[in-house]
PDB file of C-alpha atoms in Angstrom:
ATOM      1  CA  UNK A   6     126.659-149.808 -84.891  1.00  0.00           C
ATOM      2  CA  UNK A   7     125.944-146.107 -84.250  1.00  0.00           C
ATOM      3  CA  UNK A   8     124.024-146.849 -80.532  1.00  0.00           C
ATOM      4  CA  UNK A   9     127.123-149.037 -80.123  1.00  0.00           C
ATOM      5  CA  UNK A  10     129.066-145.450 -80.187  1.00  0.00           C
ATOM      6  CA  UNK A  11     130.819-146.753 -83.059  1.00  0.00           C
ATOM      7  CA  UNK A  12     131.950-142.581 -84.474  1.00  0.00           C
ATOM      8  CA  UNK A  13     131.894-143.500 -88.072  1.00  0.00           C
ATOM      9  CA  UNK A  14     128.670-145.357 -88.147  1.00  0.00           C
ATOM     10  CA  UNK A  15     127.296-142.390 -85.736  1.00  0.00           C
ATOM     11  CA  UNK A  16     128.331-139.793 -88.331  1.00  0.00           C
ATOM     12  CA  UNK A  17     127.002-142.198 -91.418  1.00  0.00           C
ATOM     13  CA  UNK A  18     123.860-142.062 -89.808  1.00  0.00           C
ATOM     14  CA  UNK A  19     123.782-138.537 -89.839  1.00  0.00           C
ATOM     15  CA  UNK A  20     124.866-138.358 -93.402  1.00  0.00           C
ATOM     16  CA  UNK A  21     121.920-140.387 -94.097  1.00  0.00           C
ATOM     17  CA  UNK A  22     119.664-138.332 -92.049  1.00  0.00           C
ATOM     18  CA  UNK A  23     120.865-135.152 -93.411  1.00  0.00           C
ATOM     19  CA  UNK A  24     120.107-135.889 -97.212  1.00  0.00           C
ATOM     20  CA  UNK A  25     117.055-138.723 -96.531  1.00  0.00           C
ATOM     21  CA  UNK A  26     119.116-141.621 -97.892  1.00  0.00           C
ATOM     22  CA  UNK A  27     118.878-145.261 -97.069  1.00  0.00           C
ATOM     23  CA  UNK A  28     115.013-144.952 -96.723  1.00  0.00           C
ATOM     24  CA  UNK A  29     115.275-142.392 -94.277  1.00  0.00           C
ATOM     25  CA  UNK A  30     113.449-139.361 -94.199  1.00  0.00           C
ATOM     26  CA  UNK A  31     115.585-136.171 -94.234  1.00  0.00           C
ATOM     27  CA  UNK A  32     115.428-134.928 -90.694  1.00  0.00           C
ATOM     28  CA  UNK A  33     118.255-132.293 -90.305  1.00  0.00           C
ATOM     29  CA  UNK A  34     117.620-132.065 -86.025  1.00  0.00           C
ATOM     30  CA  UNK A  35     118.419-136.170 -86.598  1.00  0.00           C
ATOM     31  CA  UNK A  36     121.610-135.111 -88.414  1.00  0.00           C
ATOM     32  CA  UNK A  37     122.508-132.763 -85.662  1.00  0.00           C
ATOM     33  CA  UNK A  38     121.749-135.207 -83.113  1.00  0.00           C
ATOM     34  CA  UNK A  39     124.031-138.602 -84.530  1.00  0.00           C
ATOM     35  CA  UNK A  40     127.019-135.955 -85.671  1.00  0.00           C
ATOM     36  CA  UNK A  41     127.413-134.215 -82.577  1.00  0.00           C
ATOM     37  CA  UNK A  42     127.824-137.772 -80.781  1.00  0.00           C
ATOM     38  CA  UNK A  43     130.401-138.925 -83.306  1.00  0.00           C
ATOM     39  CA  UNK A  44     132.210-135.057 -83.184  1.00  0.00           C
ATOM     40  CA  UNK A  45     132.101-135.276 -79.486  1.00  0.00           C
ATOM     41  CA  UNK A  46     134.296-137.941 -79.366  1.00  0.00           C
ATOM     42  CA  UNK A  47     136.511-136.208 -81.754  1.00  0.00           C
ATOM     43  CA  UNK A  48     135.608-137.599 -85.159  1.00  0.00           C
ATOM     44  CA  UNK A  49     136.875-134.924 -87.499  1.00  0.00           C
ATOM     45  CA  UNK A  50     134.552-135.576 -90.447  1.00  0.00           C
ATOM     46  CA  UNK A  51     131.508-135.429 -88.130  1.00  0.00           C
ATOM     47  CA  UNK A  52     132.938-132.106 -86.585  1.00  0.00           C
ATOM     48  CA  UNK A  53     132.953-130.911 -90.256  1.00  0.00           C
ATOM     49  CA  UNK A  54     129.678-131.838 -90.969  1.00  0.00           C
ATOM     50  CA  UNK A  55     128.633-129.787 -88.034  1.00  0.00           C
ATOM     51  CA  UNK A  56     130.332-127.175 -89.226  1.00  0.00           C
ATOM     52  CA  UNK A  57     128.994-127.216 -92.344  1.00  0.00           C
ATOM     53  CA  UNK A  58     125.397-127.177 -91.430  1.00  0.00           C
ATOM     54  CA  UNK A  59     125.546-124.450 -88.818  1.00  0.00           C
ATOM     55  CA  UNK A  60     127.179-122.304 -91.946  1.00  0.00           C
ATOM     56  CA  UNK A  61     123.536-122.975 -93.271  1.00  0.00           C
ATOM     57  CA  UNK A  62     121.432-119.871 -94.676  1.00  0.00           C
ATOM     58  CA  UNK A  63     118.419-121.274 -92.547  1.00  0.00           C
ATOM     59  CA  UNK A  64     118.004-119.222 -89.502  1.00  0.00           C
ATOM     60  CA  UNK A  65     116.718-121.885 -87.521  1.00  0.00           C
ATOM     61  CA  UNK A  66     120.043-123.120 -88.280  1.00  0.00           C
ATOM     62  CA  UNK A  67     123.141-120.690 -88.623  1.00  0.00           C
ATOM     63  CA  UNK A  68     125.314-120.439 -86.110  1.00  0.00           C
ATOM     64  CA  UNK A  69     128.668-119.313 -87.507  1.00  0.00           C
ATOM     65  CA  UNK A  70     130.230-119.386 -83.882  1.00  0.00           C
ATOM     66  CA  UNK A  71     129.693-123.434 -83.150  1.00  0.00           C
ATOM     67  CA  UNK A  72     130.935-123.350 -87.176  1.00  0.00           C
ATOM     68  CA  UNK A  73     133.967-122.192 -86.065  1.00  0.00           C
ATOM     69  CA  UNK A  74     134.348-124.059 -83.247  1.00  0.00           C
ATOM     70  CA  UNK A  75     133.797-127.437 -84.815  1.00  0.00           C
ATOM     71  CA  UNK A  76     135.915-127.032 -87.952  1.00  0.00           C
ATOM     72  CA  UNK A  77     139.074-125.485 -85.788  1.00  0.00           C
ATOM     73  CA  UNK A  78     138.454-129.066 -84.158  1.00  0.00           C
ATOM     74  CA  UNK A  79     138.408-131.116 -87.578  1.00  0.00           C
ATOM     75  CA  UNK A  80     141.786-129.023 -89.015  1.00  0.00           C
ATOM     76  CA  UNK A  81     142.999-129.614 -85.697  1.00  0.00           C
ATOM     77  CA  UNK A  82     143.066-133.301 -86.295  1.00  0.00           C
ATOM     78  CA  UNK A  83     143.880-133.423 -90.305  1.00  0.00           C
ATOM     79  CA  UNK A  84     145.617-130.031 -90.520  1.00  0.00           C
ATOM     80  CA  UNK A  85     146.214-130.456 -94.566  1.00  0.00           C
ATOM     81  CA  UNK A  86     142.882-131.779 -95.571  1.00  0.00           C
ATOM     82  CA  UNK A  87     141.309-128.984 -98.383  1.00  0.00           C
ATOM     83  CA  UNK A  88     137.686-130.020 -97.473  1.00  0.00           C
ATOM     84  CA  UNK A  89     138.208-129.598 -93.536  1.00  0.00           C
ATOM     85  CA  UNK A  90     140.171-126.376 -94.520  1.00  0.00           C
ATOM     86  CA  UNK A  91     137.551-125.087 -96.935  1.00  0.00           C
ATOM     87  CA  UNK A  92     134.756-125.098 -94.169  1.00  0.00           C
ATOM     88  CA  UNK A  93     137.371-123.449 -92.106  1.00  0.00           C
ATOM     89  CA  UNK A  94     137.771-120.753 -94.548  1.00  0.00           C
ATOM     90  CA  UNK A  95     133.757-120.067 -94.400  1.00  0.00           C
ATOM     91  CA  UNK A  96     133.648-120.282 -90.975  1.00  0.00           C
ATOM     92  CA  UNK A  97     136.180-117.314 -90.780  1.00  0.00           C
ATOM     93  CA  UNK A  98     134.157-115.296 -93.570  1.00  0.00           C
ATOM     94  CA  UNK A  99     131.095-115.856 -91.507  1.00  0.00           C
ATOM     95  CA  UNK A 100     132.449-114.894 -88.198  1.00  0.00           C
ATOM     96  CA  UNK A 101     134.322-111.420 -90.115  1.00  0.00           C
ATOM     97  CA  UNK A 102     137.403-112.854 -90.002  1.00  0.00           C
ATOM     98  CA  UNK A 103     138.176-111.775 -93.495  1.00  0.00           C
ATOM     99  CA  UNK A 104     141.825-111.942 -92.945  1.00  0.00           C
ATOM    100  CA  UNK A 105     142.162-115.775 -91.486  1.00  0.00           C
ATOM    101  CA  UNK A 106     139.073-116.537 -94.322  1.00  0.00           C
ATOM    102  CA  UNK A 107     141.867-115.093 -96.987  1.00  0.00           C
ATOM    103  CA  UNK A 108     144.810-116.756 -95.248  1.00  0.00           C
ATOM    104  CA  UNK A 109     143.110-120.244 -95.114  1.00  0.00           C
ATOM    105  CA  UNK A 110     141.707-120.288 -98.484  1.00  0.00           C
ATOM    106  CA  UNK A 111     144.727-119.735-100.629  1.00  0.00           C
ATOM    107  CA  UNK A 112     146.213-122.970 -98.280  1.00  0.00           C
ATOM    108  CA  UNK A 113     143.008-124.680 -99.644  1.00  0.00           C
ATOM    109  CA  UNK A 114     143.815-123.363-103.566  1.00  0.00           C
ATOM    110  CA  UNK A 115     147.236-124.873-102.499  1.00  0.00           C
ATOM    111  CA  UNK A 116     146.071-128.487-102.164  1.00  0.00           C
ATOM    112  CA  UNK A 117     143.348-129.150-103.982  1.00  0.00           C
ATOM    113  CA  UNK A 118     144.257-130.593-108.086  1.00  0.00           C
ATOM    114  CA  UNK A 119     143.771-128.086-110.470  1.00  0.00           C
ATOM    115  CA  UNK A 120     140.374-129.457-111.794  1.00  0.00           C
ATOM    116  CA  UNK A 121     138.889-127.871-108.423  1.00  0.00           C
ATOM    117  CA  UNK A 122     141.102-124.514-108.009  1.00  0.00           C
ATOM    118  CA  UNK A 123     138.364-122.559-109.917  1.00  0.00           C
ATOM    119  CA  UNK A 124     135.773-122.782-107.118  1.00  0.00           C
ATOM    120  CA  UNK A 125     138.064-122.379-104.681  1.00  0.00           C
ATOM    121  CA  UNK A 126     139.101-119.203-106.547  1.00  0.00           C
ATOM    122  CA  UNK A 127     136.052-117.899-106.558  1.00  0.00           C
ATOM    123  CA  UNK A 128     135.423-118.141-102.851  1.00  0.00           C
ATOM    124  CA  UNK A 129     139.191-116.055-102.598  1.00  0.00           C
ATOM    125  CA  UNK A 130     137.710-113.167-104.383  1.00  0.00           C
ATOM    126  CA  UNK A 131     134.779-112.926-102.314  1.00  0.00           C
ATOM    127  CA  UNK A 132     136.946-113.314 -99.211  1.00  0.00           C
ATOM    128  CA  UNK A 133     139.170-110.866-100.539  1.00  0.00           C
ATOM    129  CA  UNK A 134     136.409-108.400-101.053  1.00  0.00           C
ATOM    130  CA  UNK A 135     135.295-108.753 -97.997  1.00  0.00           C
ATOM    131  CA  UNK A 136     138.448-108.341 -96.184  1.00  0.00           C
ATOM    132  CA  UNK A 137     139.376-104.870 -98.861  1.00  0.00           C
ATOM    133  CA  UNK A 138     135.743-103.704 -97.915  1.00  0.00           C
ATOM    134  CA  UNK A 139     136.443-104.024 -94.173  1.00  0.00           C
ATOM    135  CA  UNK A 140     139.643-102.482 -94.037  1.00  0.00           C
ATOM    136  CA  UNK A 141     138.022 -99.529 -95.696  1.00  0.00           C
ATOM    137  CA  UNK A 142     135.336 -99.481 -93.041  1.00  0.00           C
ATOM    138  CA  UNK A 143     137.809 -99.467 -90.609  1.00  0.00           C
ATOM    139  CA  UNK A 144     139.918 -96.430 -91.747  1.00  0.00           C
ATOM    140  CA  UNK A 145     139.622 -93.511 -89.260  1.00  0.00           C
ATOM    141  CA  UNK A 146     137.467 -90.693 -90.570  1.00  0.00           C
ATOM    142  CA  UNK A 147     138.163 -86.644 -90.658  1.00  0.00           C
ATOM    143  CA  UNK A 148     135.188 -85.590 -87.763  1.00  0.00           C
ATOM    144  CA  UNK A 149     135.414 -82.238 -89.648  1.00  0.00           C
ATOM    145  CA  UNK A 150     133.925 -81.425 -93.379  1.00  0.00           C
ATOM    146  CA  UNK A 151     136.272 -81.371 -95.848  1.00  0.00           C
ATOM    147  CA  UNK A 152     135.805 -77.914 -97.869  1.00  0.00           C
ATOM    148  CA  UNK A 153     136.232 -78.422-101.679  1.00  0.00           C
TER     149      UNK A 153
END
């Protein structure tokens, strides 16, 4: 079904490629390879996916630009979803926008039950910090010693 450019059974495929499930072996450039077909054709949990994996810590990896790119494009299609909006939210961080990170997260703490707020949470004060931290950065400086 996926080489009959069927999206979900192109983005299953990478599922199954990225963790090494169904007696595949886990092959992450595989993943890559059978989400980008399915997100290319605008499947939003593939373009999530994408997302998701060029948020990675592995160098070989991270690419918190295409992140951004490709999970604009899946809250573009399912502009409520918390997961879709979540990635979003990292995506932001990632790229130092600490204020659309903040903004998009509380929407996320907004939808999701209260069983999962506390994660969520978590990622707000980190956001937050980041955001207070950069704002302090950015405040103009005296050129000139200050004498006590």
């Amino acid at each position: 079904a996926a080489e009959r450019n069927d999206e979900s059974a192109q983005n299953y495929l990478g599922l199954m490629y990225e963790k090494g499930r169904g007696g595949l072996t886990k092959d992450v450039s595989q993943a890559i390879f059978w989400y980008r077909k399915a997100a290319d054709k605008g499947y939003a949990s593939a373009q999530n996916n994408l997302a998701i994996i060029y948020l990675a810590s592995d160098p070989d990896l991270r690419n918190p630009r295409a992140a951004l790119d490709y999970a604009q494009k899946a809250v573009a299609a399912f502009k409520y979803n918390p997961v879709f909006l979540s990635t979003l939210a990292a995506a932001y961080y990632a790229e130092g926008h600490f204020e659309k990170a903040v903004e998009t997260q509380h929407l996320v703490i907004a939808l999701v039950p209260d069983g999962q707020k506390a994660d969520h949470d978590a990622r707000l004060n980190m956001y937050e910090r980041a955001l207070a931290v950069s704002k302090q950065e950015a405040k103009p400086r005296s050129t000139f010693p200050v004498s006590p």
